[in-house]
Coordinates of C-alpha atoms in Angstrom, one line a residue:
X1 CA 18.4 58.0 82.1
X2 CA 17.2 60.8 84.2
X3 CA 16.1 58.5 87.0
X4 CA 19.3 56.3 86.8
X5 CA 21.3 59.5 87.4
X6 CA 18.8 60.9 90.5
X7 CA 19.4 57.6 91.7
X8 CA 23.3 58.2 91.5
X9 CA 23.1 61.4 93.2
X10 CA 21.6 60.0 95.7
X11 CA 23.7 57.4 96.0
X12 CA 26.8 60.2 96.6
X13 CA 24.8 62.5 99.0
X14 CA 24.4 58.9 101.3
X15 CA 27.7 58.5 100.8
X16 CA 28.7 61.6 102.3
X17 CA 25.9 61.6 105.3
X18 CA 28.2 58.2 106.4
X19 CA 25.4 57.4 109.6
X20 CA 22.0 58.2 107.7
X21 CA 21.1 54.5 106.1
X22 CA 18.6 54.0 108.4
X23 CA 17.4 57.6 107.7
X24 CA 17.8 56.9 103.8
X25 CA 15.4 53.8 104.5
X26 CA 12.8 55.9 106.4
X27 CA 14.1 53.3 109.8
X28 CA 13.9 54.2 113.2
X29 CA 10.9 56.7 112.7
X30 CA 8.0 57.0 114.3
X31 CA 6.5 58.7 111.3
X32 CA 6.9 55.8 109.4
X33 CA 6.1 53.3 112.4
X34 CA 9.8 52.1 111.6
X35 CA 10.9 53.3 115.0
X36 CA 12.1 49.8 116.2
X37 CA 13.7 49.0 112.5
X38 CA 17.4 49.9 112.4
X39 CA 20.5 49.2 110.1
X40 CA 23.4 48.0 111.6
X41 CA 27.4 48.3 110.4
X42 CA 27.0 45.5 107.8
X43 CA 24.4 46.8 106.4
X44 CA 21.5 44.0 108.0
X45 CA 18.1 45.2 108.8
X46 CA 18.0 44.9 112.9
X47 CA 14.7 45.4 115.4
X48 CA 14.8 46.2 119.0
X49 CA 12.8 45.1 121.6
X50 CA 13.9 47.1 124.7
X51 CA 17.1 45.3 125.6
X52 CA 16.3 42.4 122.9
X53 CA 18.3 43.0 119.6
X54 CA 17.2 40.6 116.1
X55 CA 19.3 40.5 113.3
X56 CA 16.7 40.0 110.3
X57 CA 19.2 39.3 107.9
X58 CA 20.4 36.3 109.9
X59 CA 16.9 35.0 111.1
X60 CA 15.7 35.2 107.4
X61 CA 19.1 32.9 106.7
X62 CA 18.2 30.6 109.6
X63 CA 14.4 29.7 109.0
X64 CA 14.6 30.6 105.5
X65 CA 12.4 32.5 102.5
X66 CA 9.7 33.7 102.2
X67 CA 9.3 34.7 105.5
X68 CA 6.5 36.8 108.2
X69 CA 8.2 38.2 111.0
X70 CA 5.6 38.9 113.6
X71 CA 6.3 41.2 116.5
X72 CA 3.7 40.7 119.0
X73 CA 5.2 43.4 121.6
X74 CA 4.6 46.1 118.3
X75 CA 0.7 45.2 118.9
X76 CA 1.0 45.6 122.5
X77 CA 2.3 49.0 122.7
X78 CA 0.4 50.3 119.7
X79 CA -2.7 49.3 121.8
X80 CA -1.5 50.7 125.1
X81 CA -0.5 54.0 123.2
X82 CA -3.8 54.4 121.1
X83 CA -6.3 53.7 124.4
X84 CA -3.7 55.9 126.2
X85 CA -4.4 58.8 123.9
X86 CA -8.3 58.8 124.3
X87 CA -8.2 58.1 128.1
X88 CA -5.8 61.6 128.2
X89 CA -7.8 63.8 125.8
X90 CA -11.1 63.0 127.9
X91 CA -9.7 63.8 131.3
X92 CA -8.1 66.8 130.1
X93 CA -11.4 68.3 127.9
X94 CA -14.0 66.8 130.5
X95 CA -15.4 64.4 128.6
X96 CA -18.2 62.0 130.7
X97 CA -18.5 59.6 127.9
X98 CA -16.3 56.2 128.4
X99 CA -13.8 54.9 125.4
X100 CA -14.0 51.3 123.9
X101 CA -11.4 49.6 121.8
X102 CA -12.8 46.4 119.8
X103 CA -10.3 45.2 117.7
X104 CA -12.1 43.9 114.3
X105 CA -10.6 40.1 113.9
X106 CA -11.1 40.5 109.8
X107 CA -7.9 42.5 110.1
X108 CA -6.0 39.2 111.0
X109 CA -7.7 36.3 112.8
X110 CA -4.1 34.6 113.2
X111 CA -3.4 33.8 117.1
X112 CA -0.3 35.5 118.1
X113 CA -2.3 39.1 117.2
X114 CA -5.4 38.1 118.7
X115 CA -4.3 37.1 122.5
X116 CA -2.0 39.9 122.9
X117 CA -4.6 42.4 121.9
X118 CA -7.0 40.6 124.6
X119 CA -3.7 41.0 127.1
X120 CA -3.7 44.5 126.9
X121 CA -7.7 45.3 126.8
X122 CA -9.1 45.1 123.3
X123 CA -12.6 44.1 123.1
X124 CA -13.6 42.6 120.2
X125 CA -15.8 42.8 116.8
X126 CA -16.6 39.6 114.4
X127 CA -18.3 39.9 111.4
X128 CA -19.2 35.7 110.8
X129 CA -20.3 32.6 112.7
X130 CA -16.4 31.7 112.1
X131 CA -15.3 34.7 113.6
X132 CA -17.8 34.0 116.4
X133 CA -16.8 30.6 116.9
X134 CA -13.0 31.4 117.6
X135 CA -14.2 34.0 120.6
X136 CA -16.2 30.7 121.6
X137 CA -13.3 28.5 122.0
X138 CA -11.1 31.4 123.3
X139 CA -13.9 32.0 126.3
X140 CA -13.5 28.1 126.8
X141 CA -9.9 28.2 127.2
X142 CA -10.4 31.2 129.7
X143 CA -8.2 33.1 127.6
X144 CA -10.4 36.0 128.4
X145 CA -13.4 37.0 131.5
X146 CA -16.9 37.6 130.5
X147 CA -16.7 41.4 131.1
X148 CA -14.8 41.3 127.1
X149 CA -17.6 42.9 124.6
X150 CA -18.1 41.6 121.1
X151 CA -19.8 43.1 118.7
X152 CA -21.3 41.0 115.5
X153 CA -21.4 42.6 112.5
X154 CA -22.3 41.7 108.9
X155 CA -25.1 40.0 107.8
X156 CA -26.5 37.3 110.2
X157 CA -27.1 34.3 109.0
X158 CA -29.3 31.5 111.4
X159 CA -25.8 30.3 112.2
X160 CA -24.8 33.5 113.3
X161 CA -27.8 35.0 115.4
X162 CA -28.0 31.0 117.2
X163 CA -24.3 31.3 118.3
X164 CA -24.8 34.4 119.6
X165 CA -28.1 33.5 121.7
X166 CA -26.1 30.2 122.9
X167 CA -23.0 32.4 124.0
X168 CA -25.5 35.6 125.5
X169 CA -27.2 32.8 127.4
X170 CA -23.4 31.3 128.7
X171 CA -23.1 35.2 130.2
X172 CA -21.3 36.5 127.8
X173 CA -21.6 40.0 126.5
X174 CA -22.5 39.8 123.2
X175 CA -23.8 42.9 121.0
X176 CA -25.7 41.9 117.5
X177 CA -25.7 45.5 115.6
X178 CA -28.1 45.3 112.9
X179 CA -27.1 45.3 109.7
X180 CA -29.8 45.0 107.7
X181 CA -34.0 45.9 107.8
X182 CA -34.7 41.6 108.0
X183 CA -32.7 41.7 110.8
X184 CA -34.8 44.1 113.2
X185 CA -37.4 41.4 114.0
X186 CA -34.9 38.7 115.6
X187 CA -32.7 41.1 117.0
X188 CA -35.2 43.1 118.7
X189 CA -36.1 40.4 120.6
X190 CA -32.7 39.7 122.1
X191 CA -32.4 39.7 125.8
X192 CA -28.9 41.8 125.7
X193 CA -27.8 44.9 124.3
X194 CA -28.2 45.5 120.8
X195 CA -27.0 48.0 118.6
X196 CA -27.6 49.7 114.4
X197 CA -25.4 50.3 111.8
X198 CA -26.6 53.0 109.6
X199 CA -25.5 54.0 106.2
X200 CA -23.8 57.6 106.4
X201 CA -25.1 60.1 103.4
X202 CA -20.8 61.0 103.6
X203 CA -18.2 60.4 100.8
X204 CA -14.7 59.4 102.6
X205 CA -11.5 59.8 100.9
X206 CA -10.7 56.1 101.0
X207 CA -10.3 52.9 99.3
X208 CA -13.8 52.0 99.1
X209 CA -16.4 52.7 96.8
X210 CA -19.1 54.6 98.7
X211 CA -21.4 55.3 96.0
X212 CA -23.2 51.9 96.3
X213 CA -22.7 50.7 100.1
X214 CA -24.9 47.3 100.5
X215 CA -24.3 48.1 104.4
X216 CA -26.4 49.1 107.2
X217 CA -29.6 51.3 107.7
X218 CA -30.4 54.1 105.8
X219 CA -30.3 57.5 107.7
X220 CA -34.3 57.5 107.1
X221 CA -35.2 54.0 108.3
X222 CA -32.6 54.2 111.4
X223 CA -34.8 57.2 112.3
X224 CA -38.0 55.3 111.7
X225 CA -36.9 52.3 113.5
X226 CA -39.3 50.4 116.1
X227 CA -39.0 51.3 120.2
X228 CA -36.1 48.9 121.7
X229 CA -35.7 49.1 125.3
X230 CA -32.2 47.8 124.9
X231 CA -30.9 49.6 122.0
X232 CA -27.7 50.8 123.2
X233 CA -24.8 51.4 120.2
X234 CA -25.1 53.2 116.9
X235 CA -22.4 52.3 114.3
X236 CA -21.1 53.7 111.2
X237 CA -18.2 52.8 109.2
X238 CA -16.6 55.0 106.6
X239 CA -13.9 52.3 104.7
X240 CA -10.5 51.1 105.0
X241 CA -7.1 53.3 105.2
X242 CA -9.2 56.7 105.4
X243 CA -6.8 58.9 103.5
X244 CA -7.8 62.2 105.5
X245 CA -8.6 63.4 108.8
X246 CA -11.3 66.1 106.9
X247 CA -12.9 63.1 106.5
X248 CA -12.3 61.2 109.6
X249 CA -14.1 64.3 111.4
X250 CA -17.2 64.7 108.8
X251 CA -18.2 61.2 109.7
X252 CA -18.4 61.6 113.5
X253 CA -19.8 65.1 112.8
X254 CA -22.8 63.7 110.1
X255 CA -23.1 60.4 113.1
X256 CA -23.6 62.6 115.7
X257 CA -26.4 64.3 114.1
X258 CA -28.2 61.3 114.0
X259 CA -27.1 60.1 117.4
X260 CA -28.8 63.4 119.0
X261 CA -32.3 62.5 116.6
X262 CA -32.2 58.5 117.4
X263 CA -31.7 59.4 121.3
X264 CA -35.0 61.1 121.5
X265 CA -37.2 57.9 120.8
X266 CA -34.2 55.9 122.0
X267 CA -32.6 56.8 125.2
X268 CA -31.3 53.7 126.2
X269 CA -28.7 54.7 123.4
X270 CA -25.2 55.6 125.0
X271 CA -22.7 54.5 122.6
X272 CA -21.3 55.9 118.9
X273 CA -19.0 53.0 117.5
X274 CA -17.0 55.2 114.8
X275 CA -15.6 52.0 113.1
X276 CA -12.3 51.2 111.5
X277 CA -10.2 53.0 108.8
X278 CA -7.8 54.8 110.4
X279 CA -4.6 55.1 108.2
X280 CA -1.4 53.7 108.0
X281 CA 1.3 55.8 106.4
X282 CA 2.6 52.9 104.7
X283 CA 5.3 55.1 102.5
X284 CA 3.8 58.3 102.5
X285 CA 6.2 61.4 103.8
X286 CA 3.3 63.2 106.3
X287 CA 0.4 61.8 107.2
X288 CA -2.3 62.2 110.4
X289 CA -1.7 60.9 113.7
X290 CA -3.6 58.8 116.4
X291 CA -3.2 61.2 118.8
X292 CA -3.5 64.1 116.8
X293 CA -7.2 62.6 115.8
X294 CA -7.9 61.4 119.4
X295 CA -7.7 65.1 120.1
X296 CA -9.4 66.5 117.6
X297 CA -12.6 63.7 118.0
X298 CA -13.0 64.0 121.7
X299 CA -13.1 67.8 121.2
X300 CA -15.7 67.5 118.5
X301 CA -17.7 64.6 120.1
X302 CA -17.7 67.2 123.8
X303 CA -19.0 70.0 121.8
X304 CA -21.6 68.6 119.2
X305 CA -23.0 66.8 122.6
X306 CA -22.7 70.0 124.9
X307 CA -24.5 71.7 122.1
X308 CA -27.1 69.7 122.0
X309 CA -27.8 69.1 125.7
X310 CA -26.9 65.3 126.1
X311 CA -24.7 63.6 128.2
X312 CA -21.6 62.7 126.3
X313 CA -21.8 59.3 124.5
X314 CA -19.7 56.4 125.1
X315 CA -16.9 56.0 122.1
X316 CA -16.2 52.6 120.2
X317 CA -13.2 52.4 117.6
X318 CA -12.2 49.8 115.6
X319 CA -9.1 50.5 114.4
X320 CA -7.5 47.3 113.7
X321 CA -5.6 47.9 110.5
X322 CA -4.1 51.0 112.1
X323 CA -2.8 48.9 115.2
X324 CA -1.5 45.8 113.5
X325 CA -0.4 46.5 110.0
X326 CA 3.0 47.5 111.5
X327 CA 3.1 44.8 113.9
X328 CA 4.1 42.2 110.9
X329 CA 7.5 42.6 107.9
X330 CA 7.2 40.0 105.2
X331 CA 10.6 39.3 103.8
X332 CA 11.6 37.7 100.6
X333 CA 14.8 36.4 98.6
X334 CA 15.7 38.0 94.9
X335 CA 16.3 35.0 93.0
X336 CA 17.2 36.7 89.9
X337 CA 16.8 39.8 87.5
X338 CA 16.2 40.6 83.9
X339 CA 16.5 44.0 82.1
X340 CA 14.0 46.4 81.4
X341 CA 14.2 48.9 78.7
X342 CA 12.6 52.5 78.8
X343 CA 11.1 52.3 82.0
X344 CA 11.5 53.8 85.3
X345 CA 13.2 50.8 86.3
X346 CA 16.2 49.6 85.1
X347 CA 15.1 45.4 86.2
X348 CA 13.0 43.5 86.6
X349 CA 14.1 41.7 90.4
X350 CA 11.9 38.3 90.7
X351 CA 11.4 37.0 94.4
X352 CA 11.0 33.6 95.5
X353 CA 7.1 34.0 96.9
X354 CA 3.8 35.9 95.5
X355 CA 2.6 39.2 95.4
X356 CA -0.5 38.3 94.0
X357 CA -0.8 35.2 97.0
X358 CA 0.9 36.5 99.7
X359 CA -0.1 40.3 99.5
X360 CA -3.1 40.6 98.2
X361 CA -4.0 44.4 98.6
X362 CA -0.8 44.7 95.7
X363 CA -3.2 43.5 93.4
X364 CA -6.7 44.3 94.4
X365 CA -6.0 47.6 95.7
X366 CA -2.8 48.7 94.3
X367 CA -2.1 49.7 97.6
X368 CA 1.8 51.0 98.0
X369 CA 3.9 48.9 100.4
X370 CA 7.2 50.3 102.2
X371 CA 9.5 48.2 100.0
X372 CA 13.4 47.8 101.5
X373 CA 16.6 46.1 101.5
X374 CA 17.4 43.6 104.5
X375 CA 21.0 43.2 103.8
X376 CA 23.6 44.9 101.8
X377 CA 21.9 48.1 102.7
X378 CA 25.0 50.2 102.4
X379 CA 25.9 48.7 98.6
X380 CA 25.2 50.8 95.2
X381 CA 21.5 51.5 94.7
X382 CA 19.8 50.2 91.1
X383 CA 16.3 51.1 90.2
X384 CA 14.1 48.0 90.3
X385 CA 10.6 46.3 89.7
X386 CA 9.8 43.3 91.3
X387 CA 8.0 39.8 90.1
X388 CA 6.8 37.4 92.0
X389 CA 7.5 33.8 91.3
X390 CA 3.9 32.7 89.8
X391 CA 3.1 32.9 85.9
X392 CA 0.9 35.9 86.2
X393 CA 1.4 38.8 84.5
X394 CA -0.6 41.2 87.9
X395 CA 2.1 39.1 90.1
X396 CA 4.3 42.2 90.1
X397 CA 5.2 45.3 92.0
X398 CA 5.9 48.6 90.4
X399 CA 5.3 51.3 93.0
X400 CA 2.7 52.5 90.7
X401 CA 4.8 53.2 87.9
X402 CA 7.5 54.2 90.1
X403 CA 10.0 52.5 91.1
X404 CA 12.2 51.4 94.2
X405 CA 15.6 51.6 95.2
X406 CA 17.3 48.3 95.7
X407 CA 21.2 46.7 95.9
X408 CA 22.0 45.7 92.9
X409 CA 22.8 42.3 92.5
X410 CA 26.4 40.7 92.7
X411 CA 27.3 36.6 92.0
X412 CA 28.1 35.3 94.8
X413 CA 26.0 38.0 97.3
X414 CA 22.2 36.7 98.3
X415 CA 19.7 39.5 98.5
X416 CA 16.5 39.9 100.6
X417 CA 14.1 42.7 100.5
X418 CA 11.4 42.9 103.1
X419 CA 8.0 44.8 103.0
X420 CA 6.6 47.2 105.6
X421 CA 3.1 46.9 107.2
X422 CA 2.1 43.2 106.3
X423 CA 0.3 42.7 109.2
X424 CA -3.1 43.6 108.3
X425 CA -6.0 41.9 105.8
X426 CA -2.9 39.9 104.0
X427 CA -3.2 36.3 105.2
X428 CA -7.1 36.6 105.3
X429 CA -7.0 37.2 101.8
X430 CA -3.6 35.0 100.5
X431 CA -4.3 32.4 98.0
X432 CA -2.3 29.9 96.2
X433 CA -1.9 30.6 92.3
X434 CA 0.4 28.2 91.0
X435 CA 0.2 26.0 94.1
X436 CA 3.2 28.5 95.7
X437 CA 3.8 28.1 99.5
X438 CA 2.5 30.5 101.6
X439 CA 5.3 32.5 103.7
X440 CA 6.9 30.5 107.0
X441 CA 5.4 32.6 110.1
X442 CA 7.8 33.4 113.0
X443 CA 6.8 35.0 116.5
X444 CA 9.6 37.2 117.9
X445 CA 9.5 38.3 121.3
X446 CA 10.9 38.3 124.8
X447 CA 14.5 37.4 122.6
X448 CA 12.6 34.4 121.6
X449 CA 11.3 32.7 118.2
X450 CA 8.6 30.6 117.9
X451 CA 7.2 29.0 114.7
X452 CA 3.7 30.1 114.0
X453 CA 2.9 28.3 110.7
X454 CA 5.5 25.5 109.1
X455 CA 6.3 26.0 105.7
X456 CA 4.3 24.6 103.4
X457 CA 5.2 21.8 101.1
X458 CA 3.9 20.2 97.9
X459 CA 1.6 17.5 99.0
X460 CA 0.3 20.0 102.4
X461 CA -0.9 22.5 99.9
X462 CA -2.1 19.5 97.4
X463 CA -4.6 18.6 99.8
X464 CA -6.0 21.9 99.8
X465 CA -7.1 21.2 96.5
X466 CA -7.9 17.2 97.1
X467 CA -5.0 15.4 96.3
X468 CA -5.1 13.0 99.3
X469 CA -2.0 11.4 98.2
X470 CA -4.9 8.8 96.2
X471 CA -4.3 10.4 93.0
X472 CA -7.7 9.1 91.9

């Protein structure tokens, strides 16, 4: 009862505010990333692209449920911005070093976020043969010059390391960073640049397990590694959506350490590749900035390196979940709802797709999604739950026990919800449990839509599984 009656107060307070909905929904925000999310007099969930104005309520009724709404000029100005913020910091502190941004395509390998990243000066970072292969057939379509640097990571199989020969020897620049101890003899004997991953000794405040890391060089063997003439980059990576920047800043400050020690039998070495896990506030009130961290790590980086009397090393960030996670909204219609007693939710609100399929990190991670209305956003508030349509009982969202604020539901009235921050890991890592559709894709831009993936029907997704329309 006690959260049915917060949820009324709150409901009056709105009432009174009159023009705050898009404040009540955390839109238009740049604290949220919502700043381009707005709600307009009837209550629709609207995005603006600098004179271009979308209805997401109506595009949602026009191509239909579920739905991915990618916004490609989001990626563009998140990249602009971030590089932006670096290039500033180093001019004004002094800093000699240069700053790389290579965009990590596990993120989200899908097209329309891959080109305009290369558009705006990403380089790039694979971690397969798969991965590589797709920077092949970009380079072939001259969708990008040779100048673009890729770094491989993960463990490299024959596959791999032969790709990356055959594209170094087509002029491209390539970077293999070792990854593991049978590694070093083949990649030693590269003809490019190479680079290490090592194995920090640091405990991040993040998603990932660090007690057991299966990744990169100890701290003692990338000290006790052979001479390379042409070892240029040392890499670290401390985990995804790095919940602190304590921890951001212990990690270049451990890294550096070991920078200073490996330049001494290496001084071809120039760069420190920092990695991904930069954070997205996803619905968290405060959380770190880009630029407030850009600050702060050039500051650190001029100082440990000043201390130590080297020349400033180059900086490499991949930050991919950080630029893109915003850049996507997944939307969804409620199909129905069913009580739920003695919960912090009054109902249960089942949707027409998959949590468990279409958003993975709900399930494997638990991670919190910014979860809102896209229509009747003015309309009394109920607190809700929501199922997806599979029979799975983890095929569910619950705001960790939480709950969220929703319409409630009339006859007659259709209701869609969308969720925040899709754009990152999601489709990499979608399934299909029950044999459910994946979500239509839609491109937005320029005051133009463009289909990105058809929706999938029964016998496209049966031949996933080898139903050739044979039935044998």
């Amino acid at each position: 009862c006690n959260v049915y009656f917060f949820s009324m107060a709150k409901q009056k307070k709105i009432k009174k505010q009159g023009k705050n909905w898009g404040k009540f929904w955390k839109l238009g925000s740049s604290e949220f990333n919502t700043q381009f999310l707005g709600v307009n007099k009837d209550g629709e969930m609207t995005a603006t692209e600098g004179n271009h104005f979308y209805n997401l309520s109506d595009i949602a009724h026009k191509y239909g449920t579920p739905l991915q709404i990618v916004f490609p000029f989001l990626i563009e100005d998140r990249l602009k911005d971030l590089i932006g913020y670096f290039q500033a910091y180093m001019k004004i502190y002094g800093y000699k070093g240069k700053f790389f941004y290579h965009y990590p395509m596990k993120v989200n390998q899908n097209k329309e976020f891959i080109v305009p990243l290369l558009s705006e000066g990403a380089n790039l970072e694979v971690t397969s043969a798969n991965e590589l292969w797709i920077v092949k057939k970009l380079w072939e379509g001259e969708k990008f010059n040779s100048k673009i640097r890729v770094l491989c990571n993960g463990p490299k199989t024959d596959q791999y390391l032969d790709l990356i020969e055959e594209l170094r020897g087509k002029g491209m620049n390539i970077v293999p960073i070792i990854e593991g101890y049978e590694e070093i003899d083949r990649v030693s004997k590269y003809k490019g640049d190479v680079g290490v991953r090592i194995d920090l000794e640091v405990k991040a405040d993040t998603h990932w397990d660090k007690k057991f890391d299966r990744f990169g060089l100890s701290e003692k063997d990338v000290l006790s590694l052979p001479k390379m003439k042409n070892l240029k980059i040392l890499h670290y990576h401390l985990g995804s959506q790095i919940k602190t920047q304590k921890s951001i800043f212990e990690g270049i400050k451990r890294a550096m350490g070991i920078y200073v020690a490996l330049q001494k039998t290496h001084p071809t070495l120039d760069t420190l590749d920092i990695g991904g896990g930069l954070g997205v506030p996803y619905e968290k009130k405060k959380f770190y900035t880009a630029k407030g961290v850009s600050s702060k790590i050039v500051k650190i980086l001029k100082n440990l390196s000043d201390k130590a009397g080297i020349r400033h090393p180059n900086l490499a960030v991949e930050w991919g979940q950080y630029i893109v996670a915003p850049t996507q909204v997944t939307i969804y219609k409620v199909l129905s709802e069913k009580a739920i007693p003695k919960a912090n939710a009054k109902a249960w609100y089942i949707v027409d797709g998959s949590f468990m399929n279409d958003l993975k990190d709900t399930w494997a991670i638990h991670q919190k999604f910014h979860m809102i209305p896209v229509n009747n956003m003015h309309g009394a508030l109920k607190t809700v739950w929501f199922a997806g349509s599979t029979c799975d009982s983890d095929d569910k969202y619950t705001a960790g026990g939480n709950y969220i604020l929703m319409p409630k539901l009339h006859e007659g009235r259709e209701q869609l919800m969308a969720v925040l921050d899709t754009g990152a890991y999601q489709d990499g890592l979608a399934s299909h449990h029950c044999l459910l559709s994946a979500p239509m894709k839609i491109v937005v831009q320029d005051g133009e839509i463009k289909i990105a993936r058809k929706r999938e029907n029964a016998d496209s997704i049966g031949k996933l599984f080898g139903w050739n329309g044979d039935h044998k």
